[in-house]
mmCIF file of C-alpha atoms in Angstrom:
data_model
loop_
_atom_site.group_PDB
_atom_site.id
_atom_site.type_symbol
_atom_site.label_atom_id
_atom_site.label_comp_id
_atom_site.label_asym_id
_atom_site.label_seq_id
_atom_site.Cartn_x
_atom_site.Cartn_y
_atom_site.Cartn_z
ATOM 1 C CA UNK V 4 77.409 88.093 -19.773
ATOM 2 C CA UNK V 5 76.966 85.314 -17.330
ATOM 3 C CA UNK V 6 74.772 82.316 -18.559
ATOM 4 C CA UNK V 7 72.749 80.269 -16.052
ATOM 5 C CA UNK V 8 72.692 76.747 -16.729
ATOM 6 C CA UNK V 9 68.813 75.667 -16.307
ATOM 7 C CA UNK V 10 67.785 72.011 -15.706
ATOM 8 C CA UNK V 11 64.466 71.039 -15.622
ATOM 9 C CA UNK V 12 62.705 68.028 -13.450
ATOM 10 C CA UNK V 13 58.994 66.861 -14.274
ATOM 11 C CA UNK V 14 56.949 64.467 -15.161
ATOM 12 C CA UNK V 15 54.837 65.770 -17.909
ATOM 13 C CA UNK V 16 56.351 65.944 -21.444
ATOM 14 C CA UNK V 17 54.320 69.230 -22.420
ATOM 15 C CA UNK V 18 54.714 71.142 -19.113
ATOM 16 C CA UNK V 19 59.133 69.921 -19.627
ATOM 17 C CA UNK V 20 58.681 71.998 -23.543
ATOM 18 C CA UNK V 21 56.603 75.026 -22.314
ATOM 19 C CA UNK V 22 59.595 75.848 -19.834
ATOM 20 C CA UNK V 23 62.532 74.815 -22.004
ATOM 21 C CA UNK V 24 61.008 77.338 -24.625
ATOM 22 C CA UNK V 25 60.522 80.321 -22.165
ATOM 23 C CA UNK V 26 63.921 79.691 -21.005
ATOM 24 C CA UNK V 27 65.994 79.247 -24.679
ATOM 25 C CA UNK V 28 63.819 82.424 -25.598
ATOM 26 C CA UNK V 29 66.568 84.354 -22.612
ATOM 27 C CA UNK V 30 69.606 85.319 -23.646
ATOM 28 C CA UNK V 31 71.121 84.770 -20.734
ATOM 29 C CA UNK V 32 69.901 81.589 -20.038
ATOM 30 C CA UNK V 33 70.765 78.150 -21.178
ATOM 31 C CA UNK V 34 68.618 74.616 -21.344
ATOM 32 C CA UNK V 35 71.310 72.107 -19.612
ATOM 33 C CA UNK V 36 68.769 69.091 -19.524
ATOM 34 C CA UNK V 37 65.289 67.898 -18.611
ATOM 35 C CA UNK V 38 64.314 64.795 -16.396
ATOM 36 C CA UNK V 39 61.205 63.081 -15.808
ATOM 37 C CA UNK V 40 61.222 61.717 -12.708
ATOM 38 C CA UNK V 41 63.496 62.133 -9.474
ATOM 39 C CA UNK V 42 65.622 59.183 -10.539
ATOM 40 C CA UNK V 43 66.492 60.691 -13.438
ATOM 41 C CA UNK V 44 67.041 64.035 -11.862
ATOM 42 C CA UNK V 45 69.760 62.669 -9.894
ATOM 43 C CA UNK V 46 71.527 61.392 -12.540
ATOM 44 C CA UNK V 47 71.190 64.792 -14.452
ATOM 45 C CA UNK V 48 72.741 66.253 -11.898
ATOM 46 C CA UNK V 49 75.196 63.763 -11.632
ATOM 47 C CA UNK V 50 76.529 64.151 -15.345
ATOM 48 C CA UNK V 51 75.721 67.360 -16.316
ATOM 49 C CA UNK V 52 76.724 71.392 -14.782
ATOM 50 C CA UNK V 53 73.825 73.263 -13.894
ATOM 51 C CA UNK V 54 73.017 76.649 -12.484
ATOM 52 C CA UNK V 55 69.880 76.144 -10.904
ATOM 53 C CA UNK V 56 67.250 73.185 -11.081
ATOM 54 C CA UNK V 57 63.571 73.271 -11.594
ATOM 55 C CA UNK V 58 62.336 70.123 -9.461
ATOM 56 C CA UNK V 59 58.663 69.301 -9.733
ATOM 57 C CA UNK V 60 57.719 68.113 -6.284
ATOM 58 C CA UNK V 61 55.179 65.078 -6.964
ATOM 59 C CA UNK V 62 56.590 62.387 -9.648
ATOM 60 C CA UNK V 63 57.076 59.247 -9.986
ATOM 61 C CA UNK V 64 60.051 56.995 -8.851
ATOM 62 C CA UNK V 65 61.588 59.356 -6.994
ATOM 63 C CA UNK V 66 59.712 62.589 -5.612
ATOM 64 C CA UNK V 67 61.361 65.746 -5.489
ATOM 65 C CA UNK V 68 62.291 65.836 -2.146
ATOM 66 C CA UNK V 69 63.886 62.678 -1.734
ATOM 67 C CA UNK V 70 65.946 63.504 -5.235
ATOM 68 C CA UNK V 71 66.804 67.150 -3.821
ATOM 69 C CA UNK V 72 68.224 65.713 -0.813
ATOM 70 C CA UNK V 73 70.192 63.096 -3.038
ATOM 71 C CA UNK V 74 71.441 65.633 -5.250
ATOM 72 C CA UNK V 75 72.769 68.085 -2.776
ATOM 73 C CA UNK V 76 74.529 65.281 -0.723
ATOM 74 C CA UNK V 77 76.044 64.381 -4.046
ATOM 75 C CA UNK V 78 77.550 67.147 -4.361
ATOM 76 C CA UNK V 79 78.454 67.532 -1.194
ATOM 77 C CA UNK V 80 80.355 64.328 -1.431
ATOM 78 C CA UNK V 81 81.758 64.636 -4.268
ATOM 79 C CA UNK V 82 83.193 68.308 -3.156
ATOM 80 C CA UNK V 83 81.816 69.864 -6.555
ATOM 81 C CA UNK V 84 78.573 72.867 -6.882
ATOM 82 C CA UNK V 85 75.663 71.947 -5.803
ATOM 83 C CA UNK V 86 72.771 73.075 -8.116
ATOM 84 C CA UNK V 87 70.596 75.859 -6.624
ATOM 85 C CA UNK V 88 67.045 73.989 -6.778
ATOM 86 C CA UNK V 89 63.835 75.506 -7.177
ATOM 87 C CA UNK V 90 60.889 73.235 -6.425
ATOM 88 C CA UNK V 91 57.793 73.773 -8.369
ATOM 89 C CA UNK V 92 54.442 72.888 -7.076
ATOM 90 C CA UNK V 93 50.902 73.315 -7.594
ATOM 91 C CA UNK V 94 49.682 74.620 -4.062
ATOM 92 C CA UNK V 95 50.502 77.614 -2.590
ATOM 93 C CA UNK V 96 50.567 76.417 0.748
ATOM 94 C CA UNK V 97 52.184 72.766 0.117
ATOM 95 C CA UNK V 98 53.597 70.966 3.066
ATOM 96 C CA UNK V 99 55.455 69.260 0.729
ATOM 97 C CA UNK V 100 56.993 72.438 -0.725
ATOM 98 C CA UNK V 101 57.785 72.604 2.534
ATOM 99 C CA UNK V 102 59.561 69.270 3.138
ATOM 100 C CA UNK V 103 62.043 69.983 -0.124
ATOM 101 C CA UNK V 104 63.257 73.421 1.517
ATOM 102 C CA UNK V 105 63.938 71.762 4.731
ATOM 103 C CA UNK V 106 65.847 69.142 2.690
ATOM 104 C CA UNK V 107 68.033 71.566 0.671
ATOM 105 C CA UNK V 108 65.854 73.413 -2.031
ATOM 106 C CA UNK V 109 66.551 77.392 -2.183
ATOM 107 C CA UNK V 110 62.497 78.141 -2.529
ATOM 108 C CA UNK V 111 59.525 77.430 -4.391
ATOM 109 C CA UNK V 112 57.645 78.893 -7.228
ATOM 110 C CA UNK V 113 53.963 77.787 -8.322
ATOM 111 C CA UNK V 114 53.414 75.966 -11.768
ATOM 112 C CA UNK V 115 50.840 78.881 -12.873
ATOM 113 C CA UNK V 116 52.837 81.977 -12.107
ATOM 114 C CA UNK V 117 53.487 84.187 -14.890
ATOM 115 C CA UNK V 118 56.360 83.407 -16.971
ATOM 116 C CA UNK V 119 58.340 86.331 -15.984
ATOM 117 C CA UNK V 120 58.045 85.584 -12.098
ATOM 118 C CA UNK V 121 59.849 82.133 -12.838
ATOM 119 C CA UNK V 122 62.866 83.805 -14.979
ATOM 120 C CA UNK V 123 63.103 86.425 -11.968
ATOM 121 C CA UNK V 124 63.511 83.807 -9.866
ATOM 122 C CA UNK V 125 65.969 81.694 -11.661
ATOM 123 C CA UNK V 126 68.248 84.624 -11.967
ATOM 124 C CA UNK V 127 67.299 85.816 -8.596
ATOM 125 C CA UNK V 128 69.010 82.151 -6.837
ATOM 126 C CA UNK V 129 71.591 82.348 -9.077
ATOM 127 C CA UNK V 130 72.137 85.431 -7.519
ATOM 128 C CA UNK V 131 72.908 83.754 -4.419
ATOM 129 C CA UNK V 132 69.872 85.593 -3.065
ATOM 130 C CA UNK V 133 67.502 82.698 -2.724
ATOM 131 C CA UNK V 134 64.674 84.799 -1.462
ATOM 132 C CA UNK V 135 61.629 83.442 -3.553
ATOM 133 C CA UNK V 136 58.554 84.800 -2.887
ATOM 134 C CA UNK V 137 59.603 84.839 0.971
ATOM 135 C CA UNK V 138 56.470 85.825 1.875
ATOM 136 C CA UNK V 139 54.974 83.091 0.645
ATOM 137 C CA UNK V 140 57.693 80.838 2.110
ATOM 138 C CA UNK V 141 56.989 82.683 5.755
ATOM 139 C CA UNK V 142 53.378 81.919 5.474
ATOM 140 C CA UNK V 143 54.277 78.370 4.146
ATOM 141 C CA UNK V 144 56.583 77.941 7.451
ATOM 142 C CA UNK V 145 53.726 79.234 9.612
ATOM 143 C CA UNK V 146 51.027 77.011 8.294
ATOM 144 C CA UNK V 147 53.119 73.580 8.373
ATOM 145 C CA UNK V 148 55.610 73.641 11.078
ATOM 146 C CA UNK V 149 54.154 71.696 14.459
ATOM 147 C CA UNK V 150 57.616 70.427 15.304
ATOM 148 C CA UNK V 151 59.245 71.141 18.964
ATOM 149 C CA UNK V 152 60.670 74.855 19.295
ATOM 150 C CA UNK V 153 64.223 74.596 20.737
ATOM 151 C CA UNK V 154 66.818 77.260 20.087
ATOM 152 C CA UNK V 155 70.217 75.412 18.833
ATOM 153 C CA UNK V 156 73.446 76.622 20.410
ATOM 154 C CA UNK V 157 74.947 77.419 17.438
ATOM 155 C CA UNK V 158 72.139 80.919 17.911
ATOM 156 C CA UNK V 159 73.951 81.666 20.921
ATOM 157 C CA UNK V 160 77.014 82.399 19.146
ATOM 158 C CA UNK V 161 75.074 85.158 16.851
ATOM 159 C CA UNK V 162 75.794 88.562 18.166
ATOM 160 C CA UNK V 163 73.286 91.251 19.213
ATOM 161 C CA UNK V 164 73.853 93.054 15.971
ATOM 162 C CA UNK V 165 73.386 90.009 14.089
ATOM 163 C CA UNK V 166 70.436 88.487 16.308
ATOM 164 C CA UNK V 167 68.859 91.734 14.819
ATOM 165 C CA UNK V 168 69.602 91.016 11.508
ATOM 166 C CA UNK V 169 68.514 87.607 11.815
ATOM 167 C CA UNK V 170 64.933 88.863 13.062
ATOM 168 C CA UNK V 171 64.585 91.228 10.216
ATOM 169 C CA UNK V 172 65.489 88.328 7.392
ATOM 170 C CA UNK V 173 62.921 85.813 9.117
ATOM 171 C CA UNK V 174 60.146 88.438 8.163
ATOM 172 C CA UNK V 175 61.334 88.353 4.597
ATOM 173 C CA UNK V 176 63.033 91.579 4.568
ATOM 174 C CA UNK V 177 65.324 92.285 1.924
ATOM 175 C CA UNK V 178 69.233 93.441 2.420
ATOM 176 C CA UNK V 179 68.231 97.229 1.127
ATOM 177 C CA UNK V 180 65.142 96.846 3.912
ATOM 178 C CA UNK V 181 66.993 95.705 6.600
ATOM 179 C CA UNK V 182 69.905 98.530 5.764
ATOM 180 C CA UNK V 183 67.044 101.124 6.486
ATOM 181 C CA UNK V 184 66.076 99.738 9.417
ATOM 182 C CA UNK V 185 69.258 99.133 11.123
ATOM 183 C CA UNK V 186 70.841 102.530 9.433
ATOM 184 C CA UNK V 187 73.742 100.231 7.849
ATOM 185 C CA UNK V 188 74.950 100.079 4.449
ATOM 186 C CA UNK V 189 73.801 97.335 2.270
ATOM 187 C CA UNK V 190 77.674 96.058 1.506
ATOM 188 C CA UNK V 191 77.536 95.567 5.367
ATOM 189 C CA UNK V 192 73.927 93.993 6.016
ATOM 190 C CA UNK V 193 75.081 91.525 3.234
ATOM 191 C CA UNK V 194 78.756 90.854 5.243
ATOM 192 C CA UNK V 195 76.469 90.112 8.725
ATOM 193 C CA UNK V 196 73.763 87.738 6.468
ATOM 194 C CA UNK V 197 77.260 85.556 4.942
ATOM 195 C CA UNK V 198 78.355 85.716 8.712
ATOM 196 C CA UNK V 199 74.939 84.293 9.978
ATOM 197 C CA UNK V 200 74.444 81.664 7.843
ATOM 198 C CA UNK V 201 77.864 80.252 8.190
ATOM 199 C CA UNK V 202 77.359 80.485 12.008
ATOM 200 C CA UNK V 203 73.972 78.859 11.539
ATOM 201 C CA UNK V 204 75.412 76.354 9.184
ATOM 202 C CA UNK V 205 72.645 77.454 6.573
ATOM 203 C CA UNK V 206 72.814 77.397 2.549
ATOM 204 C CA UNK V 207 70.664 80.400 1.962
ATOM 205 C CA UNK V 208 68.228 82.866 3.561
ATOM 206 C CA UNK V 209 65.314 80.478 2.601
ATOM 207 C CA UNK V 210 66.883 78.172 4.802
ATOM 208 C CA UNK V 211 66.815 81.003 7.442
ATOM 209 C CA UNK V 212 63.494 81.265 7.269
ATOM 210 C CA UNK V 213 63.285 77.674 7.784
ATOM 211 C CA UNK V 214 65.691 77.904 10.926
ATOM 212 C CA UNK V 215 63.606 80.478 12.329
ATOM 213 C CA UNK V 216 60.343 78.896 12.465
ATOM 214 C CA UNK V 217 61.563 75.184 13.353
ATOM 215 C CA UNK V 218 62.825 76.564 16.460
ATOM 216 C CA UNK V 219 60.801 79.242 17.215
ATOM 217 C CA UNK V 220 62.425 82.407 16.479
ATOM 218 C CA UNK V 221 60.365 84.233 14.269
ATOM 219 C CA UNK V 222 57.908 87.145 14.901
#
């Protein structure tokens, strides 16, 4: 059995023990550390392996987005994993939210969903899935992004088949969806999303969604 390394990022010392308890409770999960602000988060990250990172949003020092953008060029420098980080925030539609997936976070979760939502999703990025509540992140997109719509020419080299597939994923389809739609296996839905997002230069199919709505390609 796998075991996902969890960190944790927040600034509130009861909120940090409520989650590291639900998660050492999981068999298959494993507390790798807990930070309280985005400083700290970095250097978490920075000294210790982990899975997949909670990252509160709003805290001091350092906000989440600024300290998932640090993190993920980090790794990137250093050639090493980059966490898979899930930011947590309070509003459902949060511009903020918002900001950290454009700057490298995998999806959000709110602070008061149920306890087994947030253990779905921490195995669900680990996964390599990264489709959190993509519904919510659609709507998110749709609310918050004002910026100017103009297709990159990295789309251009997408082909029809995978322009398709592209569409389908911006709604928030999942692979076993989009197989029914486009009478395809699921094997070879998955093959055409790894194919799009390298094309696209894209981490995940949150980041997708992102894509689609900065520049004006989604239904």
């Amino acid at each position: 059995m796998t075991v996902i390394r969890v960190g944790l990022v927040d600034d509130q010392a009861l909120f940090r023990a409520g989650i590291r308890m639900l998660i050492e409770s999981q068999d298959d999960l494993a507390f790798a550390g807990e930070a309280g602000d985005g400083r700290e988060a970095v250097s978490l990250a920075r000294s210790t392996p982990i899975d997949v990172l909670l990252m509160d949003v709003r805290m001091p020092v350092l906000d989440g987005i600024a300290a998932t953008a640090e993190i993920l060029a980090d790794a990137a420098t250093a050639s090493r994993p980059a966490p898979r980080i899930v930011v947590l925030t309070t509003f459902d539609l949060d511009e903020n939210a918002a900001r950290a997936i454009r700057a490298g976070a995998s999806g959000f979760v709110l602070k008061d969903a149920d306890p087994e939502f947030l253990l779905a999703a921490i195995r669900t990025v680990h996964q390599g899935n990264a489709v959190i509540a993509a519904s919510a992140t659609r709507e998110l997109f749709a609310h918050v992004t004002q910026s100017a719509r103009v297709v990159p020419e990295s789309f251009a080299a997408l082909t029809v088949r995978e322009r398709d597939i592209f569409g389908l994923a911006a709604a928030g389809l999942s692979n076993a969806e989009i197989a029914a739609a486009e009478f395809l296996s699921e094997a070879t839905v998955k093959t055409h999303i790894s194919r799009i997002l390298a094309k696209l230069e894209l981490r995940d199919r949150v980041q997708l969604v992102v894509f689609a709505y900065e520049h004006g390609l989604a239904d």
